[in-house]
PDB file of C-alpha atoms and ligand atoms in Angstrom:
ATOM      1  CA  UNK M 929       0.000   0.000   0.000  1.00 83.00           C
ATOM      2  CA  UNK M 930       1.222   3.543  -0.781  1.00 93.00           C
ATOM      3  CA  UNK M 931       2.348   5.760   2.118  1.00 96.00           C
ATOM      4  CA  UNK M 932      -0.313   8.315   3.049  1.00 98.00           C
ATOM      5  CA  UNK M 933       0.206  12.085   3.339  1.00 98.00           C
ATOM      6  CA  UNK M 934      -2.195  15.017   3.398  1.00 98.00           C
ATOM      7  CA  UNK M 935      -2.658  18.727   3.908  1.00 98.00           C
ATOM      8  CA  UNK M 936      -4.995  19.857   6.697  1.00 98.00           C
ATOM      9  CA  UNK M 937      -6.723  23.217   6.302  1.00 96.00           C
ATOM     10  CA  UNK M 938     -10.054  24.962   6.508  1.00 96.00           C
ATOM     11  CA  UNK M 939     -10.832  25.809   3.782  1.00 94.00           C
ATOM     12  CA  UNK M 940      -8.546  23.466   1.852  1.00 95.00           C
ATOM     13  CA  UNK M 941     -10.183  22.605  -1.468  1.00 93.00           C
ATOM     14  CA  UNK M 942      -8.179  25.361  -3.245  1.00 90.00           C
ATOM     15  CA  UNK M 943      -4.849  23.871  -2.051  1.00 94.00           C
ATOM     16  CA  UNK M 944      -2.210  23.188  -4.682  1.00 96.00           C
ATOM     17  CA  UNK M 945      -0.266  20.906  -2.312  1.00 97.00           C
ATOM     18  CA  UNK M 946      -1.821  17.635  -3.606  1.00 98.00           C
ATOM     19  CA  UNK M 947      -0.767  18.349  -7.195  1.00 97.00           C
ATOM     20  CA  UNK M 948       2.698  19.548  -6.114  1.00 98.00           C
ATOM     21  CA  UNK M 949       3.433  16.484  -3.939  1.00 98.00           C
ATOM     22  CA  UNK M 950       1.961  14.089  -6.494  1.00 98.00           C
ATOM     23  CA  UNK M 951       4.336  15.590  -9.082  1.00 98.00           C
ATOM     24  CA  UNK M 952       7.304  15.282  -6.662  1.00 98.00           C
ATOM     25  CA  UNK M 953       6.417  11.648  -5.930  1.00 98.00           C
ATOM     26  CA  UNK M 954       6.265  10.751  -9.622  1.00 98.00           C
ATOM     27  CA  UNK M 955       9.551  12.521 -10.302  1.00 98.00           C
ATOM     28  CA  UNK M 956      11.372  10.880  -7.351  1.00 98.00           C
ATOM     29  CA  UNK M 957       9.678   7.473  -7.812  1.00 97.00           C
ATOM     30  CA  UNK M 958       8.231   7.557  -4.294  1.00 97.00           C
ATOM     31  CA  UNK M 959       5.206   5.379  -3.656  1.00 97.00           C
ATOM     32  CA  UNK M 960       2.866   7.759  -1.830  1.00 97.00           C
ATOM     33  CA  UNK M 961      -0.629   9.178  -1.922  1.00 98.00           C
ATOM     34  CA  UNK M 962      -1.346  12.793  -0.926  1.00 98.00           C
ATOM     35  CA  UNK M 963      -4.762  14.356  -0.412  1.00 98.00           C
ATOM     36  CA  UNK M 964      -6.397  17.532   0.915  1.00 98.00           C
ATOM     37  CA  UNK M 965      -8.323  17.003   4.166  1.00 98.00           C
ATOM     38  CA  UNK M 966     -10.788  19.525   5.552  1.00 98.00           C
ATOM     39  CA  UNK M 967     -10.428  19.589   9.345  1.00 98.00           C
ATOM     40  CA  UNK M 968     -13.307  21.092  11.347  1.00 98.00           C
ATOM     41  CA  UNK M 969     -12.196  24.375  12.958  1.00 98.00           C
ATOM     42  CA  UNK M 970     -12.623  22.913  16.457  1.00 98.00           C
ATOM     43  CA  UNK M 971     -11.284  19.420  15.721  1.00 98.00           C
ATOM     44  CA  UNK M 972      -7.806  19.731  14.227  1.00 98.00           C
ATOM     45  CA  UNK M 973      -6.104  17.452  16.788  1.00 98.00           C
ATOM     46  CA  UNK M 974      -8.816  14.786  16.444  1.00 98.00           C
ATOM     47  CA  UNK M 975      -8.466  14.925  12.638  1.00 98.00           C
ATOM     48  CA  UNK M 976      -4.692  14.426  12.906  1.00 98.00           C
ATOM     49  CA  UNK M 977      -5.124  11.473  15.281  1.00 97.00           C
ATOM     50  CA  UNK M 978      -7.671   9.846  12.969  1.00 98.00           C
ATOM     51  CA  UNK M 979      -5.280  10.288  10.025  1.00 98.00           C
ATOM     52  CA  UNK M 980      -2.398   8.714  11.985  1.00 97.00           C
ATOM     53  CA  UNK M 981      -4.663   5.821  13.011  1.00 96.00           C
ATOM     54  CA  UNK M 982      -5.509   5.298   9.325  1.00 96.00           C
ATOM     55  CA  UNK M 983      -1.778   4.940   8.548  1.00 95.00           C
ATOM     56  CA  UNK M 984      -0.849   8.571   7.761  1.00 98.00           C
ATOM     57  CA  UNK M 985       2.918   9.146   7.685  1.00 98.00           C
ATOM     58  CA  UNK M 986       3.019  12.928   7.498  1.00 98.00           C
ATOM     59  CA  UNK M 987       0.990  16.053   6.834  1.00 98.00           C
ATOM     60  CA  UNK M 988       1.176  19.661   5.805  1.00 98.00           C
ATOM     61  CA  UNK M 989      -0.767  22.175   7.819  1.00 97.00           C
ATOM     62  CA  UNK M 990      -2.220  25.376   6.454  1.00 94.00           C
ATOM     63  CA  UNK M 991      -4.503  28.193   7.590  1.00 90.00           C
ATOM     64  CA  UNK M 992      -5.802  28.323  10.318  1.00 93.00           C
ATOM     65  CA  UNK M 993      -4.047  25.419  12.061  1.00 96.00           C
ATOM     66  CA  UNK M 994      -0.315  26.259  12.057  1.00 95.00           C
ATOM     67  CA  UNK M 995      -0.244  27.418  15.706  1.00 95.00           C
ATOM     68  CA  UNK M 996      -2.331  24.451  16.822  1.00 98.00           C
ATOM     69  CA  UNK M 997       0.019  22.100  14.986  1.00 98.00           C
ATOM     70  CA  UNK M 998       2.885  23.755  16.876  1.00 98.00           C
ATOM     71  CA  UNK M 999       1.178  22.882  20.170  1.00 98.00           C
ATOM     72  CA  UNK M1000       0.296  19.357  19.044  1.00 98.00           C
ATOM     73  CA  UNK M1001       3.852  18.388  18.064  1.00 98.00           C
ATOM     74  CA  UNK M1002       5.738  16.307  20.636  1.00 98.00           C
ATOM     75  CA  UNK M1003       9.098  17.423  19.176  1.00 98.00           C
ATOM     76  CA  UNK M1004      10.013  20.538  17.158  1.00 98.00           C
ATOM     77  CA  UNK M1005      12.783  21.520  14.791  1.00 97.00           C
ATOM     78  CA  UNK M1006      14.670  24.688  15.758  1.00 94.00           C
ATOM     79  CA  UNK M1007      13.115  26.639  12.891  1.00 93.00           C
ATOM     80  CA  UNK M1008       9.576  25.604  13.957  1.00 96.00           C
ATOM     81  CA  UNK M1009      10.356  26.721  17.513  1.00 95.00           C
ATOM     82  CA  UNK M1010      11.510  30.121  16.255  1.00 93.00           C
ATOM     83  CA  UNK M1011       8.439  30.537  14.050  1.00 94.00           C
ATOM     84  CA  UNK M1012       6.036  29.374  16.800  1.00 94.00           C
ATOM     85  CA  UNK M1013       4.146  27.700  13.954  1.00 94.00           C
ATOM     86  CA  UNK M1014       4.297  24.327  12.210  1.00 97.00           C
ATOM     87  CA  UNK M1015       3.450  23.654   8.571  1.00 97.00           C
ATOM     88  CA  UNK M1016       4.780  20.092   8.309  1.00 98.00           C
ATOM     89  CA  UNK M1017       4.236  17.101  10.602  1.00 98.00           C
ATOM     90  CA  UNK M1018       5.957  13.715  10.535  1.00 98.00           C
ATOM     91  CA  UNK M1019       4.436  10.803  12.416  1.00 98.00           C
ATOM     92  CA  UNK M1020       6.976   8.438  13.918  1.00 95.00           C
ATOM     93  CA  UNK M1021       5.348   5.883  16.220  1.00 92.00           C
ATOM     94  CA  UNK M1022       3.918   7.914  19.112  1.00 93.00           C
ATOM     95  CA  UNK M1023       6.067  10.910  18.173  1.00 97.00           C
ATOM     96  CA  UNK M1024       4.702  13.892  16.215  1.00 98.00           C
ATOM     97  CA  UNK M1025       7.638  15.858  14.842  1.00 98.00           C
ATOM     98  CA  UNK M1026       6.824  19.441  13.811  1.00 98.00           C
ATOM     99  CA  UNK M1027       8.783  21.499  11.271  1.00 98.00           C
ATOM    100  CA  UNK M1028       8.300  24.847   9.575  1.00 97.00           C
ATOM    101  CA  UNK M1029       9.529  24.991   5.984  1.00 98.00           C
ATOM    102  CA  UNK M1030       8.128  28.419   5.030  1.00 97.00           C
ATOM    103  CA  UNK M1031      11.284  30.426   5.719  1.00 98.00           C
ATOM    104  CA  UNK M1032      13.519  27.935   3.928  1.00 98.00           C
ATOM    105  CA  UNK M1033      11.061  27.904   1.014  1.00 98.00           C
ATOM    106  CA  UNK M1034      11.179  31.696   0.707  1.00 98.00           C
ATOM    107  CA  UNK M1035      14.982  31.693   0.865  1.00 98.00           C
ATOM    108  CA  UNK M1036      15.296  28.998  -1.800  1.00 98.00           C
ATOM    109  CA  UNK M1037      13.004  30.936  -4.097  1.00 98.00           C
ATOM    110  CA  UNK M1038      14.846  34.217  -3.525  1.00 98.00           C
ATOM    111  CA  UNK M1039      18.401  32.940  -3.690  1.00 98.00           C
ATOM    112  CA  UNK M1040      18.188  29.977  -6.082  1.00 97.00           C
ATOM    113  CA  UNK M1041      15.279  30.710  -8.436  1.00 98.00           C
ATOM    114  CA  UNK M1042      15.454  34.521  -8.472  1.00 98.00           C
ATOM    115  CA  UNK M1043      19.223  34.687  -7.890  1.00 98.00           C
ATOM    116  CA  UNK M1044      18.795  37.493  -5.363  1.00 98.00           C
ATOM    117  CA  UNK M1045      21.643  37.625  -2.829  1.00 97.00           C
ATOM    118  CA  UNK M1046      20.283  39.048   0.439  1.00 97.00           C
ATOM    119  CA  UNK M1047      23.651  39.622   2.142  1.00 96.00           C
ATOM    120  CA  UNK M1048      24.315  43.340   2.537  1.00 96.00           C
ATOM    121  CA  UNK M1049      20.930  44.359   1.081  1.00 97.00           C
ATOM    122  CA  UNK M1050      18.270  46.567   2.674  1.00 98.00           C
ATOM    123  CA  UNK M1051      15.218  44.372   3.289  1.00 98.00           C
ATOM    124  CA  UNK M1052      11.693  45.525   4.188  1.00 98.00           C
ATOM    125  CA  UNK M1053       9.213  42.931   5.467  1.00 98.00           C
ATOM    126  CA  UNK M1054       5.557  44.028   5.459  1.00 98.00           C
ATOM    127  CA  UNK M1055       3.295  42.453   8.092  1.00 98.00           C
ATOM    128  CA  UNK M1056       3.861  40.999  11.553  1.00 97.00           C
ATOM    129  CA  UNK M1057       1.440  38.064  11.593  1.00 93.00           C
ATOM    130  CA  UNK M1058       2.101  34.341  11.212  1.00 90.00           C
ATOM    131  CA  UNK M1059       3.352  34.601   7.621  1.00 93.00           C
ATOM    132  CA  UNK M1060       5.965  37.207   8.553  1.00 95.00           C
ATOM    133  CA  UNK M1061       7.022  35.391  11.726  1.00 95.00           C
ATOM    134  CA  UNK M1062       7.726  32.242   9.728  1.00 94.00           C
ATOM    135  CA  UNK M1063      10.389  33.904   7.556  1.00 96.00           C
ATOM    136  CA  UNK M1064      12.263  36.361   9.818  1.00 96.00           C
ATOM    137  CA  UNK M1065      14.888  33.856  11.021  1.00 94.00           C
ATOM    138  CA  UNK M1066      15.669  32.723   7.468  1.00 95.00           C
ATOM    139  CA  UNK M1067      16.060  36.302   6.254  1.00 96.00           C
ATOM    140  CA  UNK M1068      18.403  37.131   9.149  1.00 95.00           C
ATOM    141  CA  UNK M1069      20.531  34.052   8.420  1.00 93.00           C
ATOM    142  CA  UNK M1070      21.460  35.673   5.107  1.00 95.00           C
ATOM    143  CA  UNK M1071      22.893  38.757   6.867  1.00 95.00           C
ATOM    144  CA  UNK M1072      21.008  41.647   5.257  1.00 96.00           C
ATOM    145  CA  UNK M1073      22.434  45.143   5.941  1.00 96.00           C
ATOM    146  CA  UNK M1074      19.031  46.162   7.303  1.00 96.00           C
ATOM    147  CA  UNK M1075      15.821  44.299   8.130  1.00 97.00           C
ATOM    148  CA  UNK M1076      12.842  46.548   8.816  1.00 98.00           C
ATOM    149  CA  UNK M1077       9.495  44.995   9.754  1.00 98.00           C
ATOM    150  CA  UNK M1078       6.577  47.374   9.076  1.00 98.00           C
ATOM    151  CA  UNK M1079       3.029  46.775  10.270  1.00 98.00           C
ATOM    152  CA  UNK M1080      -0.212  48.737  10.753  1.00 98.00           C
ATOM    153  CA  UNK M1081      -0.121  47.667  14.381  1.00 98.00           C
ATOM    154  CA  UNK M1082       3.309  49.081  15.255  1.00 98.00           C
ATOM    155  CA  UNK M1083       3.617  47.310  18.605  1.00 98.00           C
ATOM    156  CA  UNK M1084       3.189  43.938  16.880  1.00 98.00           C
ATOM    157  CA  UNK M1085       6.066  44.822  14.485  1.00 98.00           C
ATOM    158  CA  UNK M1086       8.290  45.948  17.345  1.00 97.00           C
ATOM    159  CA  UNK M1087       7.586  42.793  19.339  1.00 96.00           C
ATOM    160  CA  UNK M1088       8.372  40.604  16.350  1.00 96.00           C
ATOM    161  CA  UNK M1089      11.654  42.441  15.721  1.00 96.00           C
ATOM    162  CA  UNK M1090      12.523  42.149  19.407  1.00 94.00           C
ATOM    163  CA  UNK M1091      11.900  38.387  19.447  1.00 92.00           C
ATOM    164  CA  UNK M1092      14.528  37.866  16.759  1.00 93.00           C
ATOM    165  CA  UNK M1093      17.043  40.507  17.847  1.00 90.00           C
ATOM    166  CA  UNK M1094      19.085  37.928  19.749  1.00 83.00           C
ATOM    167  CA  UNK M1095      19.682  35.708  16.703  1.00 81.00           C
ATOM    168  CA  UNK M1096      20.621  38.514  14.283  1.00 73.00           C
ATOM    169  CA  UNK M1097      24.100  37.816  12.945  1.00 74.00           C
ATOM    170  CA  UNK M1098      24.436  41.206  11.223  1.00 76.00           C
ATOM    171  CA  UNK M1099      21.995  44.109  11.698  1.00 81.00           C
ATOM    172  CA  UNK M1100      19.296  43.729  14.338  1.00 89.00           C
ATOM    173  CA  UNK M1101      15.751  43.778  12.919  1.00 96.00           C
ATOM    174  CA  UNK M1102      13.742  46.958  13.530  1.00 97.00           C
ATOM    175  CA  UNK M1103       9.949  47.179  13.852  1.00 98.00           C
ATOM    176  CA  UNK M1104       7.917  50.248  12.877  1.00 98.00           C
ATOM    177  CA  UNK M1105       4.654  51.583  11.445  1.00 98.00           C
ATOM    178  CA  UNK M1106       4.135  52.491   7.793  1.00 98.00           C
ATOM    179  CA  UNK M1107       4.469  56.258   8.367  1.00 97.00           C
ATOM    180  CA  UNK M1108       8.032  55.769   9.606  1.00 97.00           C
ATOM    181  CA  UNK M1109       9.025  54.366   6.213  1.00 98.00           C
ATOM    182  CA  UNK M1110       8.826  57.835   4.646  1.00 96.00           C
ATOM    183  CA  UNK M1111      12.107  58.704   2.953  1.00 96.00           C
ATOM    184  CA  UNK M1112      13.593  55.178   3.254  1.00 97.00           C
ATOM    185  CA  UNK M1113      14.242  52.851   0.340  1.00 97.00           C
ATOM    186  CA  UNK M1114      14.930  49.122   0.134  1.00 98.00           C
ATOM    187  CA  UNK M1115      16.472  46.593  -2.247  1.00 98.00           C
ATOM    188  CA  UNK M1116      13.979  43.864  -1.354  1.00 98.00           C
ATOM    189  CA  UNK M1117      10.376  44.469  -0.232  1.00 98.00           C
ATOM    190  CA  UNK M1118       8.434  41.369   0.850  1.00 98.00           C
ATOM    191  CA  UNK M1119       4.683  41.486   1.334  1.00 98.00           C
ATOM    192  CA  UNK M1120       3.760  39.074   4.137  1.00 97.00           C
ATOM    193  CA  UNK M1121       0.459  40.797   4.978  1.00 96.00           C
ATOM    194  CA  UNK M1122      -2.880  39.219   4.210  1.00 91.00           C
ATOM    195  CA  UNK M1123      -4.019  42.484   2.541  1.00 91.00           C
ATOM    196  CA  UNK M1124      -4.089  40.914  -0.954  1.00 84.00           C
ATOM    197  CA  UNK M1125      -6.758  38.443   0.220  1.00 81.00           C
ATOM    198  CA  UNK M1126      -9.116  41.419   0.459  1.00 86.00           C
ATOM    199  CA  UNK M1127      -7.751  43.009  -2.714  1.00 86.00           C
ATOM    200  CA  UNK M1128      -6.138  45.676  -0.494  1.00 91.00           C
ATOM    201  CA  UNK M1129      -2.664  47.184  -0.252  1.00 95.00           C
ATOM    202  CA  UNK M1130      -0.441  47.833   2.763  1.00 96.00           C
ATOM    203  CA  UNK M1131      -0.366  51.649   3.217  1.00 96.00           C
ATOM    204  CA  UNK M1132       3.168  52.258   1.882  1.00 97.00           C
ATOM    205  CA  UNK M1133       4.410  55.807   1.302  1.00 95.00           C
ATOM    206  CA  UNK M1134       4.134  56.828  -2.357  1.00 92.00           C
ATOM    207  CA  UNK M1135       6.683  59.603  -2.854  1.00 88.00           C
ATOM    208  CA  UNK M1136       9.493  58.979  -2.517  1.00 93.00           C
ATOM    209  CA  UNK M1137       9.042  55.287  -3.282  1.00 96.00           C
ATOM    210  CA  UNK M1138      10.287  52.622  -0.847  1.00 98.00           C
ATOM    211  CA  UNK M1139      11.437  50.593  -3.871  1.00 98.00           C
ATOM    212  CA  UNK M1140      15.091  51.398  -4.628  1.00 97.00           C
ATOM    213  CA  UNK M1141      16.234  51.324  -8.263  1.00 94.00           C
ATOM    214  CA  UNK M1142      16.843  47.654  -9.253  1.00 95.00           C
ATOM    215  CA  UNK M1143      14.799  46.453  -6.273  1.00 98.00           C
ATOM    216  CA  UNK M1144      12.856  43.213  -6.087  1.00 98.00           C
ATOM    217  CA  UNK M1145       9.217  43.271  -4.927  1.00 98.00           C
ATOM    218  CA  UNK M1146       8.095  39.896  -3.587  1.00 98.00           C
ATOM    219  CA  UNK M1147       4.514  38.992  -2.703  1.00 97.00           C
ATOM    220  CA  UNK M1148       4.110  35.843  -0.615  1.00 96.00           C
ATOM    221  CA  UNK M1149       0.570  35.680  -2.032  1.00 92.00           C
ATOM    222  CA  UNK M1150      -0.219  34.521  -5.533  1.00 88.00           C
ATOM    223  CA  UNK M1151      -3.249  34.295  -7.731  1.00 82.00           C
ATOM    224  CA  UNK M1152      -4.402  34.711 -11.276  1.00 80.00           C
ATOM    225  CA  UNK M1153      -2.495  37.621 -12.788  1.00 83.00           C
ATOM    226  CA  UNK M1154      -0.620  40.296 -10.848  1.00 89.00           C
ATOM    227  CA  UNK M1155      -1.460  40.818  -7.160  1.00 91.00           C
ATOM    228  CA  UNK M1156      -2.431  44.382  -6.058  1.00 93.00           C
ATOM    229  CA  UNK M1157       0.931  44.670  -4.240  1.00 96.00           C
ATOM    230  CA  UNK M1158       2.944  43.745  -7.336  1.00 96.00           C
ATOM    231  CA  UNK M1159       0.926  46.122  -9.529  1.00 95.00           C
ATOM    232  CA  UNK M1160       1.675  48.884  -6.990  1.00 96.00           C
ATOM    233  CA  UNK M1161       5.366  47.949  -6.854  1.00 97.00           C
ATOM    234  CA  UNK M1162       5.628  48.053 -10.646  1.00 97.00           C
ATOM    235  CA  UNK M1163       4.047  51.534 -10.726  1.00 97.00           C
ATOM    236  CA  UNK M1164       6.412  52.627  -7.935  1.00 97.00           C
ATOM    237  CA  UNK M1165       9.528  51.646  -9.860  1.00 95.00           C
ATOM    238  CA  UNK M1166      10.435  48.167  -8.577  1.00 97.00           C
ATOM    239  CA  UNK M1167      12.572  46.576 -11.260  1.00 97.00           C
ATOM    240  CA  UNK M1168      11.758  42.939 -10.526  1.00 98.00           C
ATOM    241  CA  UNK M1169       8.498  41.357  -9.390  1.00 97.00           C
ATOM    242  CA  UNK M1170       7.803  37.877  -7.989  1.00 97.00           C
ATOM    243  CA  UNK M1171       4.716  36.258  -6.546  1.00 96.00           C
ATOM    244  CA  UNK M1172       4.550  33.419  -3.992  1.00 96.00           C
ATOM    245  CA  UNK M1173       4.284  30.461  -6.385  1.00 96.00           C
ATOM    246  CA  UNK M1174       8.019  29.744  -6.146  1.00 98.00           C
ATOM    247  CA  UNK M1175       7.910  29.861  -2.331  1.00 98.00           C
ATOM    248  CA  UNK M1176       4.877  27.554  -2.302  1.00 97.00           C
ATOM    249  CA  UNK M1177       6.709  24.896  -4.320  1.00 98.00           C
ATOM    250  CA  UNK M1178      10.010  25.332  -2.459  1.00 98.00           C
ATOM    251  CA  UNK M1179       8.401  24.996   0.992  1.00 98.00           C
ATOM    252  CA  UNK M1180       6.670  21.854  -0.309  1.00 98.00           C
ATOM    253  CA  UNK M1181      10.019  20.478  -1.503  1.00 98.00           C
ATOM    254  CA  UNK M1182      11.490  21.086   1.979  1.00 98.00           C
ATOM    255  CA  UNK M1183       8.534  19.175   3.493  1.00 98.00           C
ATOM    256  CA  UNK M1184       8.998  16.356   0.968  1.00 98.00           C
ATOM    257  CA  UNK M1185      12.632  16.097   2.032  1.00 98.00           C
ATOM    258  CA  UNK M1186      11.603  16.135   5.728  1.00 97.00           C
ATOM    259  CA  UNK M1187       9.350  13.119   5.066  1.00 98.00           C
ATOM    260  CA  UNK M1188      11.173  11.140   2.399  1.00 98.00           C
ATOM    261  CA  UNK M1189      14.833  12.218   2.635  1.00 97.00           C
ATOM    262  CA  UNK M1190      15.012  13.109  -1.078  1.00 97.00           C
ATOM    263  CA  UNK M1191      15.084  16.548  -2.733  1.00 97.00           C
ATOM    264  CA  UNK M1192      12.765  16.921  -5.710  1.00 98.00           C
ATOM    265  CA  UNK M1193      13.614  19.189  -8.656  1.00 98.00           C
ATOM    266  CA  UNK M1194      11.269  22.153  -8.196  1.00 98.00           C
ATOM    267  CA  UNK M1195      11.759  23.922 -11.547  1.00 98.00           C
ATOM    268  CA  UNK M1196       9.357  21.784 -13.650  1.00 98.00           C
ATOM    269  CA  UNK M1197       6.705  21.906 -10.913  1.00 98.00           C
ATOM    270  CA  UNK M1198       6.915  25.715 -10.664  1.00 97.00           C
ATOM    271  CA  UNK M1199       6.700  25.943 -14.467  1.00 96.00           C
ATOM    272  CA  UNK M1200       3.622  23.706 -14.532  1.00 95.00           C
ATOM    273  CA  UNK M1201       1.856  25.817 -11.875  1.00 93.00           C
ATOM    274  CA  UNK M1202       2.669  29.004 -13.783  1.00 88.00           C
ATOM    275  CA  UNK M1203       1.065  27.548 -16.894  1.00 83.00           C
ATOM    276  CA  UNK M1204      -2.114  26.962 -14.886  1.00 70.00           C
ATOM    277  CA  UNK M1205      -2.167  30.430 -13.261  1.00 60.00           C
ATOM    278  CA  UNK M1206       0.161  32.776 -15.128  1.00 55.00           C
ATOM    279  CA  UNK M1207       1.592  35.564 -12.946  1.00 49.00           C
ATOM    280  CA  UNK M1208       1.758  39.104 -14.269  1.00 43.00           C
TER     281      UNK M1208
HETATM  282  P1  ATR C1506      -1.082  35.518   8.618  1.00 80.36           P
HETATM  283  O1  ATR C1506      -0.929  34.272   9.419  1.00 80.36           O
HETATM  284  O2  ATR C1506      -1.574  35.319   7.218  1.00 80.36           O
HETATM  285  O3  ATR C1506       0.136  36.380   8.661  1.00 80.36           O
HETATM  286  P2  ATR C1506      -2.341  37.173  10.608  1.00 80.36           P
HETATM  287  O4  ATR C1506      -1.500  36.597  11.689  1.00 80.36           O
HETATM  288  O5  ATR C1506      -3.793  37.440  10.837  1.00 80.36           O
HETATM  289  O6  ATR C1506      -2.310  36.284   9.298  1.00 80.36           O
HETATM  290  O7  ATR C1506      -1.644  38.533  10.129  1.00 80.36           O
HETATM  291  C1  ATR C1506      -2.112  39.292   9.066  1.00 80.36           C
HETATM  292  C2  ATR C1506      -1.086  40.393   8.774  1.00 80.36           C
HETATM  293  O8  ATR C1506      -1.536  41.151   7.640  1.00 80.36           O
HETATM  294  C3  ATR C1506      -0.917  41.386   9.905  1.00 80.36           C
HETATM  295  O9  ATR C1506       0.409  41.866   9.883  1.00 80.36           O
HETATM  296  C4  ATR C1506      -1.908  42.493   9.515  1.00 80.36           C
HETATM  297  O10 ATR C1506      -1.590  43.746  10.059  1.00 80.36           O
HETATM  298  P3  ATR C1506      -2.104  44.159  11.559  1.00 80.36           P
HETATM  299  O11 ATR C1506      -1.306  43.324  12.522  1.00 80.36           O
HETATM  300  O12 ATR C1506      -1.773  45.592  11.669  1.00 80.36           O
HETATM  301  O13 ATR C1506      -3.556  43.857  11.579  1.00 80.36           O
HETATM  302  C5  ATR C1506      -1.669  42.499   8.025  1.00 80.36           C
HETATM  303  N1  ATR C1506      -2.770  43.099   7.244  1.00 80.36           N
HETATM  304  C6  ATR C1506      -3.978  42.568   6.967  1.00 80.36           C
HETATM  305  N2  ATR C1506      -4.701  43.382   6.163  1.00 80.36           N
HETATM  306  C7  ATR C1506      -3.919  44.474   5.921  1.00 80.36           C
HETATM  307  C8  ATR C1506      -4.082  45.681   5.154  1.00 80.36           C
HETATM  308  N3  ATR C1506      -5.211  45.938   4.473  1.00 80.36           N
HETATM  309  N4  ATR C1506      -3.055  46.557   5.143  1.00 80.36           N
HETATM  310  C9  ATR C1506      -1.915  46.293   5.829  1.00 80.36           C
HETATM  311  N5  ATR C1506      -1.695  45.194   6.569  1.00 80.36           N
HETATM  312  C10 ATR C1506      -2.677  44.288   6.614  1.00 80.36           C
END
């Protein structure tokens, strides 16, 4: 019988994880089955236990269960501990091992696929929620010259920056509100807010632009066509634009490696997803 994997979410029917992992399995000749499972909002832990009892070997976890998965895990990787969120579970007897592959997925996309070297660059991270928290440690590992975290709720940004100050190997991260960005410019601007879900934009200053010449604007969201943030970044002079499809596939590849010990080739899978939903 094939090994069983799944993604838990609510909602989950839109998830691209089943097609991504099925493609990885075919490419790496791994005998596994991967499906999307809708967990009731108040019964995530029970859903995981039922899946393990049915022979499940591992699972991805998406909105809104990443914090609950963190609490459910009996053992955590260092990066999951730093993120205080888990997006990948591995079931090993009675043990539930929790990992977080989001930060590594973002880094792989930035450094390998987009060939953007973060070291010495000025980086602006927008948002201070779960999505932002999952990538701060990975960004700091690359030793940017500056890491500014901007959020509508300034205190949340400052607290997030503070949490990671101790592990900064170069500049310490700084948290602020959007107004404080006036007059500053950055080489990499990452949108980790959920604003795009509502078709909205983070309130970035317009003139002067926060996008330095030759900058890269990166939206962790993706969808059909250009996201509102990327359209804004283009109009504001960002030279390069990228949506979150590459990160989605790279974080999946990290999870696949966590489960199966093999690294799939992500390029053909990213290309296939782009054909289905072309980015702007
Ligand atoms: P997630 O896990 O997706 O990060 P979250 O923890 O609810 O979700 O965080 C959402 C983030 O998007 C927050 O940083 C939120 O800003 P506030 O903390 O100030 O609320 C940000 N966000 C959501 N809608 C936004 C908008 N229209 N403009 C700017 N930021 C927005």
